[in-house]
Short mmCIF file of C-alpha atoms in Angstrom, two decimals:
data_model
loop_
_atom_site.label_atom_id
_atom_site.label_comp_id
_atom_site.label_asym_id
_atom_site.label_seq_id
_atom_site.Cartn_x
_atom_site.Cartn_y
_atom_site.Cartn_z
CA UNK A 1 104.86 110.73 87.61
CA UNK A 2 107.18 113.22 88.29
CA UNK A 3 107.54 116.14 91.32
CA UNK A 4 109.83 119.25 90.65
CA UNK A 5 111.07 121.68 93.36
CA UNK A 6 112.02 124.68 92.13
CA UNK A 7 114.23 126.40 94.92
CA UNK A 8 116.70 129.57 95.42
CA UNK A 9 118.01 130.32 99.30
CA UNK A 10 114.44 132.46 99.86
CA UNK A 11 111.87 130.34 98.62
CA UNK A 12 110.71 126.88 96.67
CA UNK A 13 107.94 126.00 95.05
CA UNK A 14 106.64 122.60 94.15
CA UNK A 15 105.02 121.03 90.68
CA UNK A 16 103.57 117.94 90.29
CA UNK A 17 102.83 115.97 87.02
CA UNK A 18 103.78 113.13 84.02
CA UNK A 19 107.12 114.07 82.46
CA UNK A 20 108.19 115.72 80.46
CA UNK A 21 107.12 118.40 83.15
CA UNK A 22 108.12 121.97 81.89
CA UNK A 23 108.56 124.48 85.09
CA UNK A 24 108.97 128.13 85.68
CA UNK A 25 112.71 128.24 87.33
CA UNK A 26 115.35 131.50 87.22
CA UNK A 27 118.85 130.82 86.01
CA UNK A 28 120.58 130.86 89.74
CA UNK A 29 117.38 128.65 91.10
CA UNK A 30 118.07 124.73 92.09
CA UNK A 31 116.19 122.16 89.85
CA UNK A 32 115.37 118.94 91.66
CA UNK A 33 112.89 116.63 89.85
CA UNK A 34 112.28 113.28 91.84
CA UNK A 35 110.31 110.21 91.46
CA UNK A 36 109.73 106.75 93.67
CA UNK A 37 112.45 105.37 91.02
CA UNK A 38 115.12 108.12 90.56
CA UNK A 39 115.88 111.77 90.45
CA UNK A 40 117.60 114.85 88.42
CA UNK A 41 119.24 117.87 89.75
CA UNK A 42 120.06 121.43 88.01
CA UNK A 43 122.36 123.19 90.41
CA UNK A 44 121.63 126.69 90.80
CA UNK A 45 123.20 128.86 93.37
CA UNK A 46 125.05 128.46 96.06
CA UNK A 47 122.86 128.46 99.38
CA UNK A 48 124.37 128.92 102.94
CA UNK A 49 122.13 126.67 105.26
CA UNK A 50 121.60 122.64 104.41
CA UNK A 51 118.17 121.79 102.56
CA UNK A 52 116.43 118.65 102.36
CA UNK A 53 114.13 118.28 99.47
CA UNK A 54 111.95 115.33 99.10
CA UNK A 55 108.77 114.91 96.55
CA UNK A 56 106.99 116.26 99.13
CA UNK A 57 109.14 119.62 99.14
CA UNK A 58 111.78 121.30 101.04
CA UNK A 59 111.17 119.28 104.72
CA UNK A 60 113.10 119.98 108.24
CA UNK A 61 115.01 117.07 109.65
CA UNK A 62 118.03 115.04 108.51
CA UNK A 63 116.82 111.94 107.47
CA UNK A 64 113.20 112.17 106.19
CA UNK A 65 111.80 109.06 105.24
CA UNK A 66 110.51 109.22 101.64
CA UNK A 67 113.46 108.39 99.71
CA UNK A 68 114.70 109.59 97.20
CA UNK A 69 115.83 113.06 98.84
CA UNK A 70 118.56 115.18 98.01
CA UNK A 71 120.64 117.33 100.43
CA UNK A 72 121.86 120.56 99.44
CA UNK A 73 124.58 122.28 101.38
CA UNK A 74 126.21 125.03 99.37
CA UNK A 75 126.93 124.55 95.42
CA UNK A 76 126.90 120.94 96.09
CA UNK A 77 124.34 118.16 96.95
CA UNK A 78 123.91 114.10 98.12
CA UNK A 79 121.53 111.89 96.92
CA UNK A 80 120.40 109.10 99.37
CA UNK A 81 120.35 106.67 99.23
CA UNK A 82 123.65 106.93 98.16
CA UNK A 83 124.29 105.74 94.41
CA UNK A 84 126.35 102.74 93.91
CA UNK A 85 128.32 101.44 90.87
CA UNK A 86 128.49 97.25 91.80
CA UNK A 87 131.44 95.44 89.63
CA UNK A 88 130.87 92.13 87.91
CA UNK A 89 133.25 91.00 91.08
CA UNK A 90 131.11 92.58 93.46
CA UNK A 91 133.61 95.58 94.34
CA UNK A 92 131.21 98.92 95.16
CA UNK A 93 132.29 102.39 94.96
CA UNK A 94 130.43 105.73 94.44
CA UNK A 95 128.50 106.68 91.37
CA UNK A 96 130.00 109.00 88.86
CA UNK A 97 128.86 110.18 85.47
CA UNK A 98 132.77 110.16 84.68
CA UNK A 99 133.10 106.37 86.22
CA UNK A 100 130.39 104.84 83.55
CA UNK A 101 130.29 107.19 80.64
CA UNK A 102 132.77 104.68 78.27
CA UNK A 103 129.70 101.85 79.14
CA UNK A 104 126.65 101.58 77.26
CA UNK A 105 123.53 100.75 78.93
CA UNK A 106 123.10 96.88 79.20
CA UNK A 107 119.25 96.70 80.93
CA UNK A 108 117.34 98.59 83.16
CA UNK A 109 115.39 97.41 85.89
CA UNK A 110 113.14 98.30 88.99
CA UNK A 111 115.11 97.12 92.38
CA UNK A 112 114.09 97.57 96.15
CA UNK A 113 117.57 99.88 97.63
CA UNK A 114 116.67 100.33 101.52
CA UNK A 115 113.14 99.01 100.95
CA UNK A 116 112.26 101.28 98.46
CA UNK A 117 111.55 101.21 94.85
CA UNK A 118 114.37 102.57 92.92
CA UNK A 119 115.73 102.57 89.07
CA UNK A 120 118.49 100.07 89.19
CA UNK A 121 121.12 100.17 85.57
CA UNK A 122 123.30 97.69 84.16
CA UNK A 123 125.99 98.97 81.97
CA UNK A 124 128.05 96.93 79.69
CA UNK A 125 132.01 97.71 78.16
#
């Protein structure tokens, strides 16, 4: 089950369903598809004031308590709970697409981050 907010700097519009979940978006709008287990962003435009979308919607306050939520402040955005890449020596550091992309995907699992439910990947070299 899937929930998409569609948003630009004027409006947003939720869309709830089973994936894959097509949705009526403009090219500068902000994509944000979340689950209880994970999330996906397509950054659209930059937008001046800071946004916090959940899978309830766009919601006021900084820390909401449904998690995942994503915070949007300009072109760019968080994701908290923060993402985590853990080493096989137990070193952390900050997820990046360019940090794992020479790893293949070792196992998936379902893990509690923060008490919540989240998608939790292995990788292997």
């Amino acid at each position: 089950h899937v929930y998409v907010v569609v948003l630009n700097s004027s409006s947003w519009r939720i869309y709830e369903g089973a994936t894959p979940l097509e949705v009526p978006a403009g090219p500068g709008d902000w994509i944000i598809a979340l689950s209880h287990m994970g999330y996906g962003v397509k950054q659209g435009t930059s937008i001046k004031k800071t946004i916090v979308v959940t899978i309830r919607g766009v919601v006021s306050g900084p820390s909401p308590g449904l998690k995942p939520y994503i915070v949007i402040k300009g072109s760019g955005y968080t994701v908290c709970p923060e993402e985590k890449v853990v080493t096989a020596g137990g070193s952390e550091t900050k997820y990046s697409e360019a940090l794992v992309e020479k790893y293949k995907v070792a196992e998936r699992r379902i893990a509690a981050v923060e008490d919540y439910f989240m998608l939790e990947v292995g990788y292997r070299g």
